[in-house]
Amino acid sequence: MKTFNVGLIGMGTVGAGVAKILLEKNSPLHEKLDCVPALKGIADSNPEVKSKLNLPSDIFFTHDAKALLNNPDIQVIVELIGGVHPAKEIILEALQKGKDVVTANKMLLALHGAELFSQARRYGKSISFEASVGGGIPIIAALRDGFIANRIQSILGIVNGTTNYILTKMTKENVKYSDALAEAQKMGYAEKDPTMDVEGIDSSHKLAILAKIGFGVDFDYERIYHEGISNVEVSDIWYAYELGYTLKLVAIAKKEENMIELRVHPTLLPHDHPLSSVNGVFNAVCIQGSAVGETMLYGRGAGQMPTASAVVADLVDVALGRAGITFGAMKAFSGCCERVPISDINQIKTRYYLRFSVTDKPGVLAKISGILGNYDISIASVIQHKAKETGIVPLVMLTHLAEEGNLQKALDGIKQLDVVKDNTKFIRVEE
Ligand code: HSE
């Protein structure tokens, strides 16, 4: 049995999962392969980690990543620190020292992928990153290899387990956002500071990676529109439900002629849309390809063993020599892809859910629909619920397709009406 030596930097939850798979005596890797990745060394700055791990004596443990980077016996470095610094410097040094790299670091790839990949090419090494999106779902391999014959037309994904858990709880248990978030934190799904997840930033990092691989184009990450779930109200989930829609945080990528749409926001999906039934911490990605048509990949998007499963798959690719071949052939992140602009959010055309808070008297609907009409926005359905004690009623509408810039102008006008008593809620719809 040939082995390929691995140095693991960052021994958190996922790192421990990777070690568990690599150190397993009757590992499926040994049953299926004649060349396996073998754990040689671990680096973690936390001195308590070693005592928790119960490592075999032949595994080298250090608090200093440099000890692994300088070790000539280690052929591949797994970076599981996360964040930009010092993960970026560690990866650059690993490549420079002639080591392949496996990482789960979506933020680093979204923000600095081009630089890292160009350095990897310079040194003839590879960077593999299956674990960066969708945890255990092999979505990168699917887009890069399995769907290579396709012109990818759209990618729609629930790629953040924390927000999907919160929204599922709000929908199924009628719980308000802050309580659902507290529960997610108690369960260990949401961080103490949940900003990256709940504001859609984590999803936008993942969307950038999927779009680069899927569309084979380059773009400016900063221009991706993202909006999180922290302002979602249970009442909107329920009114929309009544209209036939489920609310999800969706990462959306669409390829137009000379533009791409890249956006992350709370989105209403028809109840029978495949993503509507993706609940809890699960992730799923729907891909529309020119040859394959509609597909959906579904599974656990985070967590120790699902993410470790993806990291180890990458390690096997490196050990078998496949990673270098696919990395070398992949144009994404190479700097030689066509650079395309991302549509401004005001240019997108979609349907909208609107909830106005209005006084309940004759002529209100006519005033609002008049302004919408002036901006070419046509109403598809309307529901009005019972007045609250304040005399204010929620007036809920679903529009036909409209341009977002027009909607914004109409809402500015509607805000000036004396019958409108609060900011209007609007949620984009995806059919
Ligand atoms: N925080 C992420 C999520 C998992 O909730 O999906 C890591 O990408």
CSV table of C-alpha atoms and ligand atoms in Angstrom, one decimal:
chain,number,residue,atom,x,y,z
A,1,MET,CA,0.0,0.0,0.0
A,2,LYS,CA,1.5,3.3,-1.1
A,3,THR,CA,0.9,6.3,1.2
A,4,PHE,CA,0.8,10.1,0.7
A,5,ASN,CA,1.7,12.1,3.7
A,6,VAL,CA,-0.7,14.7,5.0
A,7,GLY,CA,-0.1,17.7,7.4
A,8,LEU,CA,-3.2,19.1,8.9
A,9,ILE,CA,-3.3,22.7,10.1
A,10,GLY,CA,-6.2,23.8,12.3
A,11,MET,CA,-7.6,21.0,14.5
A,12,GLY,CA,-11.1,22.2,15.1
A,13,THR,CA,-14.3,20.2,14.6
A,14,VAL,CA,-13.7,19.4,10.9
A,15,GLY,CA,-10.0,18.7,11.5
A,16,ALA,CA,-10.9,16.2,14.2
A,17,GLY,CA,-13.3,14.5,11.7
A,18,VAL,CA,-10.6,14.3,9.0
A,19,ALA,CA,-8.1,12.8,11.5
A,20,LYS,CA,-10.8,10.3,12.6
A,21,ILE,CA,-11.3,9.1,8.9
A,22,LEU,CA,-7.6,9.0,8.1
A,23,LEU,CA,-6.7,7.1,11.3
A,24,GLU,CA,-9.6,4.6,11.1
A,25,LYS,CA,-8.1,1.0,11.1
A,26,ASN,CA,-10.7,-0.6,8.8
A,27,SER,CA,-11.1,2.6,6.7
A,28,PRO,CA,-13.0,2.3,3.4
A,29,LEU,CA,-10.0,4.0,1.9
A,30,HIS,CA,-7.9,0.9,2.5
A,31,GLU,CA,-10.6,-1.3,1.0
A,32,LYS,CA,-11.0,0.7,-2.1
A,33,LEU,CA,-7.6,2.1,-3.0
A,34,ASP,CA,-4.0,1.1,-3.3
A,35,CYS,CA,-2.7,4.5,-2.5
A,36,VAL,CA,-4.1,6.3,0.6
A,37,PRO,CA,-3.5,9.7,2.3
A,38,ALA,CA,-1.8,9.1,5.6
A,39,LEU,CA,-1.9,11.6,8.5
A,40,LYS,CA,1.7,12.5,9.3
A,41,GLY,CA,1.4,15.7,11.4
A,42,ILE,CA,-1.0,18.1,13.0
A,43,ALA,CA,-0.6,21.8,13.9
A,44,ASP,CA,-2.8,23.8,16.2
A,45,SER,CA,-2.0,26.8,18.3
A,46,ASN,CA,-4.3,25.6,21.1
A,47,PRO,CA,-2.2,23.6,23.6
A,48,GLU,CA,-5.3,21.7,24.9
A,49,VAL,CA,-6.0,20.1,21.5
A,50,LYS,CA,-3.4,17.4,21.7
A,51,SER,CA,-4.6,16.0,25.0
A,52,LYS,CA,-8.1,15.7,23.6
A,53,LEU,CA,-7.0,13.9,20.5
A,54,ASN,CA,-5.4,10.7,21.9
A,55,LEU,CA,-3.1,10.5,18.9
A,56,PRO,CA,-1.0,7.5,17.9
A,57,SER,CA,2.7,8.1,18.8
A,58,ASP,CA,3.8,8.2,15.1
A,59,ILE,CA,1.7,11.4,14.5
A,60,PHE,CA,3.7,14.5,15.0
A,61,PHE,CA,1.9,17.3,16.9
A,62,THR,CA,3.1,20.9,16.9
A,63,HIS,CA,1.8,24.4,17.9
A,64,ASP,CA,3.7,25.9,15.0
A,65,ALA,CA,2.4,25.4,11.4
A,66,LYS,CA,5.9,26.1,10.1
A,67,ALA,CA,7.1,22.8,11.4
A,68,LEU,CA,4.7,21.0,9.0
A,69,LEU,CA,5.4,23.4,6.1
A,70,ASN,CA,9.2,22.8,6.5
A,71,ASN,CA,8.8,19.0,6.8
A,72,PRO,CA,9.9,17.5,3.5
A,73,ASP,CA,8.0,14.3,4.2
A,74,ILE,CA,4.7,16.0,4.0
A,75,GLN,CA,3.3,16.2,0.5
A,76,VAL,CA,-0.1,17.9,1.1
A,77,ILE,CA,-1.2,20.5,3.6
A,78,VAL,CA,-4.8,20.6,4.7
A,79,GLU,CA,-5.7,24.2,5.8
A,80,LEU,CA,-8.7,24.2,8.2
A,81,ILE,CA,-8.1,27.5,10.1
A,82,GLY,CA,-10.7,29.5,8.2
A,83,GLY,CA,-10.7,33.3,7.6
A,84,VAL,CA,-8.2,35.2,5.6
A,85,HIS,CA,-5.1,35.5,7.8
A,86,PRO,CA,-3.0,33.6,8.5
A,87,ALA,CA,-4.6,31.0,6.3
A,88,LYS,CA,-3.6,32.8,3.1
A,89,GLU,CA,0.1,33.0,4.1
A,90,ILE,CA,0.1,29.4,5.2
A,91,ILE,CA,-1.3,28.2,1.8
A,92,LEU,CA,1.1,30.4,-0.1
A,93,GLU,CA,4.1,29.0,1.8
A,94,ALA,CA,2.9,25.5,1.4
A,95,LEU,CA,2.7,25.9,-2.4
A,96,GLN,CA,6.1,27.6,-2.5
A,97,LYS,CA,7.5,24.6,-0.5
A,98,GLY,CA,6.2,22.3,-3.2
A,99,LYS,CA,3.1,21.0,-1.4
A,100,ASP,CA,-0.4,20.5,-2.7
A,101,VAL,CA,-3.2,22.2,-0.7
A,102,VAL,CA,-6.6,21.1,0.4
A,103,THR,CA,-8.8,23.8,2.0
A,104,ALA,CA,-12.4,24.3,3.1
A,105,ASN,CA,-11.9,28.1,3.3
A,106,LYS,CA,-14.7,29.7,1.2
A,107,MET,CA,-14.0,33.2,2.4
A,108,LEU,CA,-10.4,33.0,1.3
A,109,LEU,CA,-11.3,31.5,-2.1
A,110,ALA,CA,-14.0,34.0,-2.8
A,111,LEU,CA,-11.8,37.0,-1.9
A,112,HIS,CA,-8.3,35.8,-2.9
A,113,GLY,CA,-8.9,32.8,-5.1
A,114,ALA,CA,-7.2,34.2,-8.2
A,115,GLU,CA,-4.0,35.1,-6.4
A,116,LEU,CA,-3.8,31.7,-4.7
A,117,PHE,CA,-4.5,29.8,-7.8
A,118,SER,CA,-2.0,31.7,-9.9
A,119,GLN,CA,0.7,30.9,-7.2
A,120,ALA,CA,-0.3,27.2,-7.3
A,121,ARG,CA,0.2,27.2,-11.0
A,122,ARG,CA,3.5,28.9,-10.7
A,123,TYR,CA,4.8,26.2,-8.4
A,124,GLY,CA,3.1,23.4,-10.4
A,125,LYS,CA,0.9,22.4,-7.4
A,126,SER,CA,-2.9,22.1,-6.9
A,127,ILE,CA,-5.5,23.6,-4.6
A,128,SER,CA,-8.6,21.4,-3.9
A,129,PHE,CA,-11.6,22.9,-2.2
A,130,GLU,CA,-14.6,20.5,-2.3
A,131,ALA,CA,-15.4,21.2,1.4
A,132,SER,CA,-15.7,24.9,0.8
A,133,VAL,CA,-19.3,24.6,-0.4
A,134,GLY,CA,-22.1,22.3,0.6
A,135,GLY,CA,-20.2,20.3,3.2
A,136,GLY,CA,-20.4,16.6,2.2
A,137,ILE,CA,-22.3,17.3,-1.1
A,138,PRO,CA,-19.8,16.8,-3.9
A,139,ILE,CA,-21.0,20.0,-5.7
A,140,ILE,CA,-17.6,21.3,-6.8
A,141,ALA,CA,-16.8,17.9,-8.5
A,142,ALA,CA,-20.2,17.9,-10.1
A,143,LEU,CA,-19.8,21.3,-11.6
A,144,ARG,CA,-16.2,20.9,-12.6
A,145,ASP,CA,-16.4,17.3,-13.9
A,146,GLY,CA,-19.8,15.7,-14.0
A,147,PHE,CA,-21.5,18.7,-15.7
A,148,ILE,CA,-18.6,19.7,-17.9
A,149,ALA,CA,-20.5,19.1,-21.1
A,150,ASN,CA,-23.1,21.7,-20.1
A,151,ARG,CA,-23.4,25.4,-20.5
A,152,ILE,CA,-24.6,26.1,-17.0
A,153,GLN,CA,-27.7,28.4,-17.2
A,154,SER,CA,-28.5,28.8,-13.5
A,155,ILE,CA,-27.5,27.7,-10.0
A,156,LEU,CA,-29.9,28.1,-7.2
A,157,GLY,CA,-28.8,26.9,-3.8
A,158,ILE,CA,-29.6,26.7,-0.1
A,159,VAL,CA,-25.9,26.8,0.9
A,160,ASN,CA,-26.1,27.8,4.5
A,161,GLY,CA,-27.3,25.3,7.1
A,162,THR,CA,-27.6,27.8,10.0
A,163,THR,CA,-30.0,30.1,8.2
A,164,ASN,CA,-32.0,27.2,6.8
A,165,TYR,CA,-32.4,25.8,10.3
A,166,ILE,CA,-33.6,29.2,11.6
A,167,LEU,CA,-36.1,29.7,8.7
A,168,THR,CA,-37.4,26.2,9.0
A,169,LYS,CA,-38.0,26.7,12.7
A,170,MET,CA,-39.7,30.0,12.1
A,171,THR,CA,-41.9,28.4,9.4
A,172,LYS,CA,-42.8,25.1,11.1
A,173,GLU,CA,-43.0,26.3,14.8
A,174,ASN,CA,-44.2,29.9,14.3
A,175,VAL,CA,-41.1,31.1,16.3
A,176,LYS,CA,-39.8,34.6,15.9
A,177,TYR,CA,-36.3,35.2,14.4
A,178,SER,CA,-34.5,36.0,17.6
A,179,ASP,CA,-35.9,32.9,19.4
A,180,ALA,CA,-35.0,30.7,16.4
A,181,LEU,CA,-31.5,32.2,16.3
A,182,ALA,CA,-31.0,31.5,20.1
A,183,GLU,CA,-32.1,27.9,19.5
A,184,ALA,CA,-29.6,27.6,16.6
A,185,GLN,CA,-26.9,28.9,18.9
A,186,LYS,CA,-27.9,26.5,21.7
A,187,MET,CA,-27.7,23.6,19.2
A,188,GLY,CA,-24.2,24.7,18.1
A,189,TYR,CA,-25.3,25.5,14.5
A,190,ALA,CA,-25.0,29.3,14.8
A,191,GLU,CA,-21.8,31.1,16.1
A,192,LYS,CA,-21.9,33.4,19.0
A,193,ASP,CA,-21.5,36.2,16.5
A,194,PRO,CA,-23.8,34.9,13.7
A,195,THR,CA,-23.3,37.8,11.3
A,196,MET,CA,-21.5,35.8,8.5
A,197,ASP,CA,-24.3,33.3,8.3
A,198,VAL,CA,-27.4,35.4,9.0
A,199,GLU,CA,-26.5,38.3,6.8
A,200,GLY,CA,-25.9,36.1,3.8
A,201,ILE,CA,-22.1,36.7,3.6
A,202,ASP,CA,-21.2,33.0,4.0
A,203,SER,CA,-23.7,32.2,1.2
A,204,SER,CA,-22.3,34.9,-1.1
A,205,HIS,CA,-18.7,33.4,-0.6
A,206,LYS,CA,-20.1,30.0,-1.6
A,207,LEU,CA,-22.1,31.5,-4.5
A,208,ALA,CA,-18.9,33.1,-5.9
A,209,ILE,CA,-17.1,29.8,-5.9
A,210,LEU,CA,-20.0,27.9,-7.6
A,211,ALA,CA,-20.5,30.6,-10.2
A,212,LYS,CA,-16.8,30.7,-11.1
A,213,ILE,CA,-16.6,27.0,-11.6
A,214,GLY,CA,-20.1,26.6,-13.2
A,215,PHE,CA,-20.0,29.5,-15.6
A,216,GLY,CA,-16.2,29.6,-16.2
A,217,VAL,CA,-16.2,33.4,-16.0
A,218,ASP,CA,-14.5,35.9,-13.8
A,219,PHE,CA,-16.2,38.8,-11.9
A,220,ASP,CA,-15.8,41.2,-9.0
A,221,TYR,CA,-16.9,39.5,-5.8
A,222,GLU,CA,-17.7,42.8,-4.1
A,223,ARG,CA,-20.6,43.4,-6.5
A,224,ILE,CA,-22.5,40.3,-5.4
A,225,TYR,CA,-25.7,41.5,-3.8
A,226,HIS,CA,-26.4,39.9,-0.4
A,227,GLU,CA,-29.2,40.4,2.1
A,228,GLY,CA,-29.7,38.1,5.1
A,229,ILE,CA,-32.6,36.9,7.2
A,230,SER,CA,-32.3,39.1,10.3
A,231,ASN,CA,-35.3,41.2,9.2
A,232,VAL,CA,-37.6,38.3,8.3
A,233,GLU,CA,-40.8,38.4,10.2
A,234,VAL,CA,-42.9,35.3,10.9
A,235,SER,CA,-46.0,37.0,9.6
A,236,ASP,CA,-44.5,37.4,6.2
A,237,ILE,CA,-43.6,33.7,6.1
A,238,TRP,CA,-47.2,32.9,6.9
A,239,TYR,CA,-48.9,35.3,4.4
A,240,ALA,CA,-46.5,34.0,1.7
A,241,TYR,CA,-47.3,30.5,2.7
A,242,GLU,CA,-51.0,31.2,2.2
A,243,LEU,CA,-50.2,32.5,-1.3
A,244,GLY,CA,-48.4,29.2,-2.1
A,245,TYR,CA,-44.8,30.1,-1.3
A,246,THR,CA,-42.1,28.9,1.1
A,247,LEU,CA,-39.4,31.4,2.3
A,248,LYS,CA,-35.8,30.3,2.0
A,249,LEU,CA,-32.4,32.1,1.9
A,250,VAL,CA,-31.4,31.3,-1.7
A,251,ALA,CA,-28.1,31.9,-3.4
A,252,ILE,CA,-28.9,32.7,-7.1
A,253,ALA,CA,-26.6,32.7,-10.1
A,254,LYS,CA,-28.0,33.2,-13.6
A,255,LYS,CA,-26.0,33.6,-16.8
A,256,GLU,CA,-27.4,36.1,-19.3
A,257,GLU,CA,-25.9,37.0,-22.7
A,258,ASN,CA,-23.1,39.4,-21.5
A,259,MET,CA,-24.0,39.7,-17.8
A,260,ILE,CA,-24.5,37.5,-14.8
A,261,GLU,CA,-26.9,37.8,-11.9
A,262,LEU,CA,-25.4,36.9,-8.6
A,263,ARG,CA,-27.5,37.5,-5.5
A,264,VAL,CA,-28.3,36.1,-2.1
A,265,HIS,CA,-31.5,37.1,-0.3
A,266,PRO,CA,-34.6,35.8,1.4
A,267,THR,CA,-36.6,34.3,-1.5
A,268,LEU,CA,-40.1,33.0,-1.9
A,269,LEU,CA,-40.3,29.6,-3.8
A,270,PRO,CA,-43.5,27.8,-4.8
A,271,HIS,CA,-44.3,25.0,-2.4
A,272,ASP,CA,-43.6,22.4,-5.1
A,273,HIS,CA,-40.1,23.9,-5.9
A,274,PRO,CA,-37.5,21.2,-5.0
A,275,LEU,CA,-35.7,23.7,-2.7
A,276,SER,CA,-38.9,24.3,-0.7
A,277,SER,CA,-38.7,20.9,1.0
A,278,VAL,CA,-35.0,21.3,2.0
A,279,ASN,CA,-35.3,21.8,5.8
A,280,GLY,CA,-33.2,22.2,8.9
A,281,VAL,CA,-29.4,22.3,8.5
A,282,PHE,CA,-29.6,20.6,5.1
A,283,ASN,CA,-28.2,22.2,1.9
A,284,ALA,CA,-29.2,21.6,-1.7
A,285,VAL,CA,-28.2,23.1,-5.0
A,286,CYS,CA,-30.3,23.1,-8.2
A,287,ILE,CA,-28.3,23.3,-11.4
A,288,GLN,CA,-29.8,23.9,-14.8
A,289,GLY,CA,-27.5,22.7,-17.6
A,290,SER,CA,-27.9,23.0,-21.3
A,291,ALA,CA,-27.6,19.2,-21.8
A,292,VAL,CA,-28.5,17.6,-18.5
A,293,GLY,CA,-31.5,19.9,-17.8
A,294,GLU,CA,-32.6,20.3,-14.2
A,295,THR,CA,-30.7,18.6,-11.4
A,296,MET,CA,-30.5,18.9,-7.6
A,297,LEU,CA,-27.8,17.8,-5.2
A,298,TYR,CA,-28.9,17.5,-1.6
A,299,GLY,CA,-27.2,16.6,1.7
A,300,ARG,CA,-25.6,17.9,4.9
A,301,GLY,CA,-24.0,21.2,4.2
A,302,ALA,CA,-21.9,21.4,7.4
A,303,GLY,CA,-20.9,19.5,10.4
A,304,GLN,CA,-17.9,17.4,11.4
A,305,MET,CA,-18.1,14.2,9.4
A,306,PRO,CA,-19.9,15.5,6.2
A,307,THR,CA,-17.3,18.2,5.8
A,308,ALA,CA,-14.5,15.8,6.6
A,309,SER,CA,-15.9,13.5,4.0
A,310,ALA,CA,-15.3,16.2,1.4
A,311,VAL,CA,-11.8,17.0,2.7
A,312,VAL,CA,-10.7,13.4,2.5
A,313,ALA,CA,-12.2,13.1,-1.0
A,314,ASP,CA,-9.8,15.9,-2.0
A,315,LEU,CA,-6.9,14.2,-0.3
A,316,VAL,CA,-7.6,11.0,-2.2
A,317,ASP,CA,-7.6,13.0,-5.5
A,318,VAL,CA,-4.2,14.5,-4.5
A,319,ALA,CA,-2.8,11.0,-3.5
A,320,LEU,CA,-4.0,9.5,-6.8
A,321,GLY,CA,-2.6,12.3,-8.9
A,322,ARG,CA,-6.0,13.4,-10.1
A,323,ALA,CA,-6.0,16.8,-8.3
A,324,GLY,CA,-3.0,18.1,-10.3
A,325,ILE,CA,-4.6,17.1,-13.6
A,326,THR,CA,-8.0,18.7,-12.9
A,327,PHE,CA,-6.5,21.7,-11.3
A,328,GLY,CA,-4.1,22.3,-14.2
A,329,ALA,CA,-6.9,22.0,-16.8
A,330,MET,CA,-9.5,24.1,-14.9
A,331,LYS,CA,-9.8,27.6,-16.3
A,332,ALA,CA,-11.8,29.0,-13.3
A,333,PHE,CA,-9.7,31.3,-11.1
A,334,SER,CA,-6.9,31.2,-13.7
A,335,GLY,CA,-7.1,34.8,-14.6
A,336,CYS,CA,-7.7,33.9,-18.3
A,337,CYS,CA,-11.5,33.6,-18.0
A,338,GLU,CA,-13.8,36.2,-19.6
A,339,ARG,CA,-14.6,39.0,-17.0
A,340,VAL,CA,-18.3,39.7,-17.0
A,341,PRO,CA,-20.2,42.3,-15.1
A,342,ILE,CA,-22.7,41.4,-12.4
A,343,SER,CA,-26.2,42.9,-13.0
A,344,ASP,CA,-27.0,45.7,-10.6
A,345,ILE,CA,-29.8,44.6,-8.2
A,346,ASN,CA,-32.0,47.4,-9.6
A,347,GLN,CA,-31.8,45.8,-13.1
A,348,ILE,CA,-33.1,42.4,-12.1
A,349,LYS,CA,-36.6,41.4,-13.1
A,350,THR,CA,-38.6,39.2,-10.8
A,351,ARG,CA,-41.9,38.9,-9.1
A,352,TYR,CA,-42.4,40.5,-5.7
A,353,TYR,CA,-44.3,39.8,-2.5
A,354,LEU,CA,-45.3,43.2,-0.9
A,355,ARG,CA,-46.8,43.8,2.5
A,356,PHE,CA,-48.1,47.3,3.2
A,357,SER,CA,-49.3,48.5,6.6
A,358,VAL,CA,-52.2,50.7,5.9
A,359,THR,CA,-55.3,52.2,7.4
A,360,ASP,CA,-58.4,50.3,6.6
A,361,LYS,CA,-60.6,52.7,4.6
A,362,PRO,CA,-62.0,53.0,1.1
A,363,GLY,CA,-59.7,53.9,-1.8
A,364,VAL,CA,-56.4,52.7,-0.2
A,365,LEU,CA,-55.9,49.9,-2.6
A,366,ALA,CA,-56.6,52.2,-5.5
A,367,LYS,CA,-54.0,54.7,-4.4
A,368,ILE,CA,-51.3,52.0,-4.0
A,369,SER,CA,-52.1,50.1,-7.2
A,370,GLY,CA,-52.2,53.4,-9.1
A,371,ILE,CA,-48.6,54.2,-8.1
A,372,LEU,CA,-47.5,50.6,-8.9
A,373,GLY,CA,-49.2,51.0,-12.3
A,374,ASN,CA,-47.3,54.2,-13.0
A,375,TYR,CA,-44.1,52.2,-12.7
A,376,ASP,CA,-45.3,49.3,-14.9
A,377,ILE,CA,-45.9,47.0,-12.0
A,378,SER,CA,-48.9,44.7,-12.4
A,379,ILE,CA,-50.6,43.0,-9.4
A,380,ALA,CA,-51.2,39.3,-9.6
A,381,SER,CA,-53.0,38.7,-6.3
A,382,VAL,CA,-54.0,40.6,-3.1
A,383,ILE,CA,-55.0,39.5,0.3
A,384,GLN,CA,-56.1,41.6,3.2
A,385,HIS,CA,-56.0,40.4,6.8
A,386,LYS,CA,-58.0,41.5,9.8
A,387,ALA,CA,-57.1,44.9,11.3
A,388,LYS,CA,-54.9,45.0,14.3
A,389,GLU,CA,-56.1,46.9,17.4
A,390,THR,CA,-54.3,49.9,16.1
A,391,GLY,CA,-56.6,50.0,13.1
A,392,ILE,CA,-53.7,49.2,10.8
A,393,VAL,CA,-54.1,46.3,8.3
A,394,PRO,CA,-51.6,44.3,6.5
A,395,LEU,CA,-52.3,44.5,2.8
A,396,VAL,CA,-50.4,41.7,1.0
A,397,MET,CA,-49.8,41.6,-2.8
A,398,LEU,CA,-48.0,39.5,-5.3
A,399,THR,CA,-46.8,41.2,-8.4
A,400,HIS,CA,-46.2,40.0,-11.9
A,401,LEU,CA,-42.6,40.3,-13.2
A,402,ALA,CA,-41.2,43.8,-12.6
A,403,GLU,CA,-37.9,45.5,-12.7
A,404,GLU,CA,-36.5,46.2,-9.2
A,405,GLY,CA,-35.5,49.7,-9.9
A,406,ASN,CA,-39.1,50.5,-10.8
A,407,LEU,CA,-40.3,48.7,-7.7
A,408,GLN,CA,-38.0,50.9,-5.5
A,409,LYS,CA,-39.3,54.1,-7.1
A,410,ALA,CA,-42.9,52.9,-6.6
A,411,LEU,CA,-42.3,52.1,-3.0
A,412,ASP,CA,-40.7,55.5,-2.5
A,413,GLY,CA,-43.9,57.1,-3.8
A,414,ILE,CA,-46.1,54.8,-1.8
A,415,LYS,CA,-44.2,55.7,1.4
A,416,GLN,CA,-45.4,59.3,1.0
A,417,LEU,CA,-49.1,58.3,1.1
A,418,ASP,CA,-50.8,59.3,4.4
A,419,VAL,CA,-52.7,56.0,4.5
A,420,VAL,CA,-49.4,54.0,4.6
A,421,LYS,CA,-48.3,53.7,8.2
A,422,ASP,CA,-45.0,51.7,8.1
A,423,ASN,CA,-42.2,50.7,5.8
A,424,THR,CA,-43.4,48.2,3.1
A,425,LYS,CA,-41.9,44.8,3.3
A,426,PHE,CA,-40.9,43.2,0.0
A,427,ILE,CA,-39.5,39.8,-0.8
A,428,ARG,CA,-38.3,38.6,-4.1
A,429,VAL,CA,-39.9,35.5,-5.7
A,430,GLU,CA,-38.2,32.8,-7.8
A,431,GLU,CA,-40.5,30.5,-9.8
B,1,HSE,N1,-21.7,28.2,8.7
B,1,HSE,C1,-22.0,27.3,7.6
B,1,HSE,C2,-23.5,27.0,7.6
B,1,HSE,C3,-21.2,26.1,7.6
B,1,HSE,O1,-24.2,27.3,8.5
B,1,HSE,O2,-23.8,26.4,6.6
B,1,HSE,C4,-19.8,26.2,7.0
B,1,HSE,O3,-19.8,26.6,5.7
